[in-house]
Structure formats: C-alpha cells, structure tokens
Short mmCIF file of N, CA and C in Angstrom, two decimals:
data_model
loop_
_atom_site.label_atom_id
_atom_site.label_comp_id
_atom_site.label_asym_id
_atom_site.label_seq_id
_atom_site.Cartn_x
_atom_site.Cartn_y
_atom_site.Cartn_z
N MET A 23 285.43 110.21 216.56
CA MET A 23 284.39 111.14 216.95
C MET A 23 283.08 110.37 217.08
N TYR A 24 282.39 110.60 218.18
CA TYR A 24 281.08 109.98 218.35
C TYR A 24 280.14 110.98 218.99
N ALA A 25 278.86 110.68 218.90
CA ALA A 25 277.83 111.54 219.46
C ALA A 25 276.74 110.67 220.07
N ILE A 26 276.06 111.22 221.06
CA ILE A 26 274.89 110.59 221.63
C ILE A 26 273.70 111.46 221.24
N ILE A 27 272.77 110.87 220.49
CA ILE A 27 271.62 111.62 220.00
C ILE A 27 270.34 111.07 220.60
N GLU A 28 269.32 111.90 220.57
CA GLU A 28 268.00 111.49 221.05
C GLU A 28 267.05 111.48 219.87
N SER A 29 266.37 110.36 219.69
CA SER A 29 265.39 110.24 218.62
C SER A 29 264.37 109.19 219.02
N CYS A 30 263.12 109.46 218.74
CA CYS A 30 262.02 108.52 219.02
C CYS A 30 261.94 108.17 220.50
N GLY A 31 262.32 109.08 221.38
CA GLY A 31 262.24 108.83 222.81
C GLY A 31 263.35 107.96 223.36
N LYS A 32 264.37 107.67 222.55
CA LYS A 32 265.50 106.85 222.99
C LYS A 32 266.80 107.57 222.69
N GLN A 33 267.88 107.12 223.32
CA GLN A 33 269.19 107.70 223.09
C GLN A 33 270.07 106.67 222.39
N TYR A 34 270.84 107.15 221.42
CA TYR A 34 271.69 106.27 220.61
C TYR A 34 273.11 106.84 220.57
N LYS A 35 274.11 105.98 220.71
CA LYS A 35 275.51 106.37 220.53
C LYS A 35 275.87 106.04 219.09
N VAL A 36 276.30 107.07 218.32
CA VAL A 36 276.58 106.88 216.91
C VAL A 36 277.95 107.43 216.55
N THR A 37 278.58 106.83 215.56
CA THR A 37 279.80 107.34 214.95
C THR A 37 279.57 107.34 213.43
N GLU A 38 280.45 108.01 212.70
CA GLU A 38 280.30 108.05 211.25
C GLU A 38 280.47 106.66 210.68
N GLY A 39 279.57 106.29 209.78
CA GLY A 39 279.62 104.98 209.14
C GLY A 39 278.78 103.93 209.84
N ASP A 40 278.25 104.22 211.02
CA ASP A 40 277.41 103.26 211.73
C ASP A 40 276.07 103.07 211.02
N VAL A 41 275.49 101.89 211.19
CA VAL A 41 274.14 101.61 210.73
C VAL A 41 273.29 101.40 211.98
N VAL A 42 272.27 102.24 212.15
CA VAL A 42 271.47 102.26 213.36
C VAL A 42 270.01 101.97 213.00
N PHE A 43 269.34 101.21 213.85
CA PHE A 43 267.92 100.90 213.67
C PHE A 43 267.11 101.80 214.59
N PHE A 44 266.37 102.75 214.00
CA PHE A 44 265.49 103.64 214.74
C PHE A 44 264.07 103.12 214.62
N GLU A 45 263.19 103.59 215.53
CA GLU A 45 261.78 103.32 215.32
C GLU A 45 261.36 104.02 214.05
N LYS A 46 260.27 103.61 213.46
CA LYS A 46 259.88 104.06 212.13
C LYS A 46 259.89 105.59 212.02
N LEU A 47 260.66 106.10 211.03
CA LEU A 47 260.75 107.53 210.74
C LEU A 47 259.97 107.83 209.46
N ASP A 48 259.47 109.05 209.36
CA ASP A 48 258.74 109.46 208.16
C ASP A 48 259.72 110.00 207.13
N ALA A 49 260.45 109.10 206.50
CA ALA A 49 261.39 109.47 205.44
C ALA A 49 261.47 108.32 204.45
N GLU A 50 261.60 108.67 203.18
CA GLU A 50 261.66 107.64 202.15
C GLU A 50 263.07 107.05 202.06
N GLU A 51 263.16 105.87 201.48
CA GLU A 51 264.46 105.23 201.31
C GLU A 51 265.33 106.07 200.38
N GLY A 52 266.60 106.23 200.77
CA GLY A 52 267.53 107.01 199.97
C GLY A 52 267.57 108.48 200.35
N LYS A 53 266.62 108.95 201.13
CA LYS A 53 266.59 110.36 201.54
C LYS A 53 267.51 110.58 202.74
N LYS A 54 267.91 111.84 202.94
CA LYS A 54 268.76 112.19 204.07
C LYS A 54 267.89 112.63 205.24
N VAL A 55 268.33 112.31 206.44
CA VAL A 55 267.67 112.75 207.66
C VAL A 55 268.70 113.43 208.54
N ALA A 56 268.25 114.40 209.33
CA ALA A 56 269.14 115.13 210.22
C ALA A 56 268.60 115.01 211.64
N PHE A 57 269.50 114.81 212.58
CA PHE A 57 269.14 114.72 213.99
C PHE A 57 269.79 115.91 214.71
N ASP A 58 268.95 116.83 215.21
CA ASP A 58 269.44 118.04 215.86
C ASP A 58 269.58 117.88 217.37
N LYS A 59 268.95 116.87 217.93
CA LYS A 59 268.98 116.68 219.38
C LYS A 59 270.21 115.89 219.78
N VAL A 60 271.36 116.57 219.80
CA VAL A 60 272.63 115.94 220.17
C VAL A 60 272.87 116.22 221.64
N ILE A 61 272.95 115.17 222.45
CA ILE A 61 273.11 115.30 223.89
C ILE A 61 274.58 115.44 224.27
N LEU A 62 275.44 114.67 223.61
CA LEU A 62 276.86 114.66 223.93
C LEU A 62 277.65 114.54 222.63
N LEU A 63 278.79 115.23 222.58
CA LEU A 63 279.65 115.19 221.40
C LEU A 63 281.08 115.00 221.86
N SER A 64 281.75 113.98 221.36
CA SER A 64 283.13 113.69 221.74
C SER A 64 284.01 113.71 220.49
N ASN A 65 285.10 114.49 220.55
CA ASN A 65 286.02 114.59 219.43
C ASN A 65 287.44 114.55 219.96
N ASP A 66 288.15 113.44 219.75
CA ASP A 66 289.54 113.28 220.19
C ASP A 66 289.71 113.55 221.68
N GLY A 67 288.82 113.03 222.49
CA GLY A 67 288.93 113.19 223.94
C GLY A 67 288.30 114.46 224.47
N LYS A 68 287.94 115.40 223.61
CA LYS A 68 287.26 116.62 224.03
C LYS A 68 285.77 116.36 224.02
N VAL A 69 285.14 116.53 225.15
CA VAL A 69 283.73 116.18 225.29
C VAL A 69 282.92 117.45 225.51
N LYS A 70 281.83 117.59 224.74
CA LYS A 70 280.87 118.68 224.94
C LYS A 70 279.56 118.04 225.38
N VAL A 71 279.05 118.50 226.51
CA VAL A 71 277.78 117.99 227.02
C VAL A 71 276.77 119.12 226.96
N GLY A 72 275.62 118.84 226.39
CA GLY A 72 274.59 119.85 226.24
C GLY A 72 273.73 119.98 227.48
N ALA A 73 273.05 121.12 227.53
CA ALA A 73 272.12 121.35 228.63
C ALA A 73 270.83 121.92 228.06
N PRO A 74 269.90 121.17 227.56
CA PRO A 74 269.89 119.72 227.40
C PRO A 74 270.58 119.24 226.12
N TYR A 75 270.74 120.11 225.10
CA TYR A 75 271.35 119.68 223.85
C TYR A 75 272.55 120.56 223.51
N VAL A 76 273.49 120.03 222.74
CA VAL A 76 274.66 120.78 222.31
C VAL A 76 274.23 121.73 221.19
N LYS A 77 274.52 123.03 221.35
CA LYS A 77 274.10 124.02 220.36
C LYS A 77 274.96 123.89 219.11
N GLY A 78 274.31 123.92 217.96
CA GLY A 78 275.01 123.89 216.69
C GLY A 78 275.46 122.51 216.25
N ALA A 79 275.25 121.49 217.04
CA ALA A 79 275.67 120.14 216.66
C ALA A 79 274.56 119.47 215.85
N LYS A 80 274.97 118.67 214.88
CA LYS A 80 274.00 118.01 214.01
C LYS A 80 274.59 116.69 213.54
N VAL A 81 273.74 115.69 213.49
CA VAL A 81 274.13 114.38 212.96
C VAL A 81 273.27 114.11 211.73
N GLU A 82 273.92 113.76 210.63
CA GLU A 82 273.19 113.50 209.39
C GLU A 82 273.32 112.03 209.01
N GLY A 83 272.26 111.52 208.41
CA GLY A 83 272.26 110.12 208.00
C GLY A 83 271.44 109.93 206.74
N LYS A 84 271.54 108.72 206.20
CA LYS A 84 270.83 108.37 204.99
C LYS A 84 269.97 107.15 205.29
N VAL A 85 268.69 107.21 204.91
CA VAL A 85 267.77 106.10 205.14
C VAL A 85 268.11 104.97 204.18
N VAL A 86 268.45 103.81 204.74
CA VAL A 86 268.81 102.66 203.92
C VAL A 86 267.56 101.85 203.58
N SER A 87 266.74 101.54 204.60
CA SER A 87 265.54 100.74 204.34
C SER A 87 264.57 100.84 205.52
N HIS A 88 263.37 100.35 205.28
CA HIS A 88 262.35 100.20 206.32
C HIS A 88 262.06 98.72 206.46
N GLY A 89 261.57 98.32 207.63
CA GLY A 89 261.24 96.91 207.81
C GLY A 89 260.52 96.68 209.12
N LYS A 90 260.37 95.40 209.45
CA LYS A 90 259.76 95.01 210.71
C LYS A 90 260.72 94.11 211.46
N GLY A 91 260.74 94.26 212.77
CA GLY A 91 261.62 93.48 213.62
C GLY A 91 261.11 92.06 213.80
N LYS A 92 261.85 91.31 214.59
CA LYS A 92 261.49 89.93 214.88
C LYS A 92 260.20 89.90 215.71
N LYS A 93 259.40 88.88 215.50
CA LYS A 93 258.12 88.78 216.20
C LYS A 93 258.34 88.43 217.67
N ILE A 94 257.62 89.15 218.52
CA ILE A 94 257.60 88.80 219.94
C ILE A 94 256.19 88.33 220.28
N ILE A 95 256.10 87.48 221.26
CA ILE A 95 254.81 86.92 221.68
C ILE A 95 254.41 87.56 223.01
N VAL A 96 253.20 88.10 223.06
CA VAL A 96 252.64 88.64 224.29
C VAL A 96 251.60 87.64 224.76
N PHE A 97 251.86 87.01 225.90
CA PHE A 97 250.96 85.97 226.40
C PHE A 97 250.49 86.35 227.79
N LYS A 98 249.17 86.45 227.95
CA LYS A 98 248.57 86.78 229.24
C LYS A 98 247.83 85.55 229.74
N MET A 99 247.97 85.28 231.02
CA MET A 99 247.30 84.11 231.58
C MET A 99 246.98 84.35 233.05
N LYS A 100 245.80 83.92 233.45
CA LYS A 100 245.44 83.93 234.86
C LYS A 100 245.18 82.49 235.25
N PRO A 101 245.98 81.95 236.14
CA PRO A 101 245.83 80.53 236.47
C PRO A 101 244.48 80.22 237.11
N LYS A 102 243.98 79.06 236.82
CA LYS A 102 242.74 78.50 237.38
C LYS A 102 241.49 79.25 236.96
N LYS A 103 241.59 80.20 236.06
CA LYS A 103 240.43 80.98 235.63
C LYS A 103 240.11 80.78 234.15
N ASN A 104 240.86 79.94 233.47
CA ASN A 104 240.67 79.67 232.05
C ASN A 104 240.76 80.95 231.21
N TYR A 105 241.72 81.82 231.57
CA TYR A 105 241.94 83.07 230.84
C TYR A 105 243.32 83.02 230.20
N ARG A 106 243.32 82.98 228.88
CA ARG A 106 244.57 82.97 228.14
C ARG A 106 244.42 83.84 226.89
N ARG A 107 245.38 84.73 226.65
CA ARG A 107 245.37 85.59 225.47
C ARG A 107 246.77 85.55 224.86
N LYS A 108 246.83 85.24 223.60
CA LYS A 108 248.11 85.20 222.90
C LYS A 108 248.07 86.21 221.77
N GLN A 109 249.10 87.06 221.71
CA GLN A 109 249.15 88.10 220.70
C GLN A 109 250.59 88.27 220.24
N GLY A 110 250.78 88.44 218.95
CA GLY A 110 252.11 88.67 218.39
C GLY A 110 252.29 90.14 218.02
N HIS A 111 253.56 90.57 217.96
CA HIS A 111 253.84 91.96 217.60
C HIS A 111 255.18 92.03 216.87
N ARG A 112 255.21 92.82 215.78
CA ARG A 112 256.46 93.10 215.07
C ARG A 112 256.62 94.60 214.99
N GLN A 113 257.68 95.12 215.62
CA GLN A 113 257.91 96.56 215.68
C GLN A 113 258.51 97.06 214.36
N PRO A 114 257.90 98.07 213.73
CA PRO A 114 258.49 98.63 212.52
C PRO A 114 259.73 99.45 212.85
N TYR A 115 260.70 99.43 211.93
CA TYR A 115 261.95 100.18 212.16
C TYR A 115 262.40 100.85 210.86
N THR A 116 263.33 101.78 211.00
CA THR A 116 263.99 102.42 209.89
C THR A 116 265.49 102.24 210.07
N LYS A 117 266.13 101.70 209.05
CA LYS A 117 267.58 101.46 209.08
C LYS A 117 268.27 102.69 208.49
N VAL A 118 269.12 103.35 209.30
CA VAL A 118 269.77 104.59 208.90
C VAL A 118 271.28 104.43 208.99
N GLU A 119 271.98 104.86 207.94
CA GLU A 119 273.45 104.89 207.95
C GLU A 119 273.89 106.31 208.27
N ILE A 120 274.72 106.46 209.31
CA ILE A 120 275.18 107.78 209.74
C ILE A 120 276.29 108.23 208.79
N THR A 121 276.08 109.40 208.14
CA THR A 121 277.06 109.88 207.16
C THR A 121 278.01 110.90 207.75
N SER A 122 277.52 111.79 208.63
CA SER A 122 278.42 112.81 209.17
C SER A 122 277.94 113.31 210.52
N ILE A 123 278.91 113.74 211.30
CA ILE A 123 278.65 114.39 212.59
C ILE A 123 279.26 115.77 212.51
N LYS A 124 278.43 116.80 212.63
CA LYS A 124 278.91 118.17 212.47
C LYS A 124 278.72 118.94 213.78
N SER A 125 279.68 119.80 214.06
CA SER A 125 279.55 120.68 215.21
C SER A 125 280.14 122.03 214.85
N THR A 126 279.52 123.08 215.34
CA THR A 126 280.05 124.41 215.10
C THR A 126 280.99 124.76 216.24
N THR A 127 282.19 125.11 215.89
CA THR A 127 283.17 125.50 216.89
C THR A 127 283.43 126.99 216.77
N ARG A 128 283.85 127.60 217.84
CA ARG A 128 284.07 129.04 217.84
C ARG A 128 285.54 129.39 217.60
N LYS A 129 286.29 128.51 217.01
CA LYS A 129 287.70 128.76 216.75
C LYS A 129 287.91 129.93 215.78
N PRO A 130 287.12 130.08 214.69
CA PRO A 130 287.35 131.22 213.80
C PRO A 130 287.18 132.55 214.51
N ALA A 131 286.21 132.66 215.40
CA ALA A 131 286.01 133.90 216.15
C ALA A 131 287.18 134.14 217.10
N ALA A 132 287.66 133.09 217.72
CA ALA A 132 288.79 133.22 218.64
C ALA A 132 290.04 133.64 217.87
N LYS A 133 290.26 133.09 216.68
CA LYS A 133 291.41 133.47 215.87
C LYS A 133 291.32 134.93 215.43
N ALA A 134 290.11 135.39 215.12
CA ALA A 134 289.93 136.79 214.73
C ALA A 134 290.29 137.72 215.88
N GLU A 135 289.93 137.35 217.10
CA GLU A 135 290.27 138.16 218.26
C GLU A 135 291.78 138.17 218.50
N GLU A 136 292.44 137.05 218.27
CA GLU A 136 293.88 136.96 218.45
C GLU A 136 294.61 137.83 217.43
N THR A 137 294.11 137.87 216.20
CA THR A 137 294.74 138.71 215.18
C THR A 137 294.56 140.19 215.49
N LYS A 138 293.41 140.55 216.05
CA LYS A 138 293.18 141.95 216.44
C LYS A 138 294.12 142.36 217.55
N LYS A 139 294.34 141.46 218.51
CA LYS A 139 295.25 141.76 219.61
C LYS A 139 296.69 141.86 219.12
N ALA A 140 297.06 141.05 218.15
CA ALA A 140 298.42 141.06 217.60
C ALA A 140 298.67 142.33 216.82
N GLU A 141 297.65 142.86 216.13
CA GLU A 141 297.81 144.08 215.35
C GLU A 141 297.91 145.31 216.25
N ALA A 142 297.29 145.28 217.41
CA ALA A 142 297.26 146.46 218.29
C ALA A 142 298.54 146.66 219.07
#
C-alpha cells in the first residue's frame, strides 16, 4: 500500500515504514503528525485518485529529528563588470517516519445493504 501526499508545496510518494525528509514542520521530536492531503491511494492494485484529495484518507507519521541539509553555494557573477556575490544556504528539514496509511472504505455500509436485501 502506498500513497501520494502533498505537504509543504511538494508531493511525496510514501509507504508504511518509510523515512521521508520534509521541509521544516512545526512539530517537536517524538510527536505524531498527520497528513490529510492525500492525492492518490493505492492498495493491492486498487487505486483511488482524489479530486483534488481522497476523502477520508490520512497518513500518519512520527517526527524523528530536525536538521539542516547539505550546503549549496549561490554564486552570482557578471563578466567584465567586477561583480561577484557568493552566498551559502542550508535548507532546514524535518525527518518523519511514516507509521500508518489509513483510508475509510464504504464496505460496512455495502454489507449492511446486502444483509437487508437478503432478509427481505
């Protein structure tokens, strides 16, 4: 089972047990986080696609740690004009372990209707 979720303006493909690096989230280490914006949900070949999101689907995870990514160098230069600017940047991230993928299915309601038809 896997899901495609939207968080921090990006889309991530996640399965249970995955460790995903999101942009910095406002959650403490060890706390649980829930992602309600599930775009696609796949379970044993059965795919549910949301418009825009799948109703009742939820992905839960646990915050493992916070940190900063590898440094990138931003270098601006204009040739022959003696213009050079060098700047470094480290993007903060939150490391999250996906614990569960939940979806509400309408099977219990369908079974109730089948039992009513069988009794009649």
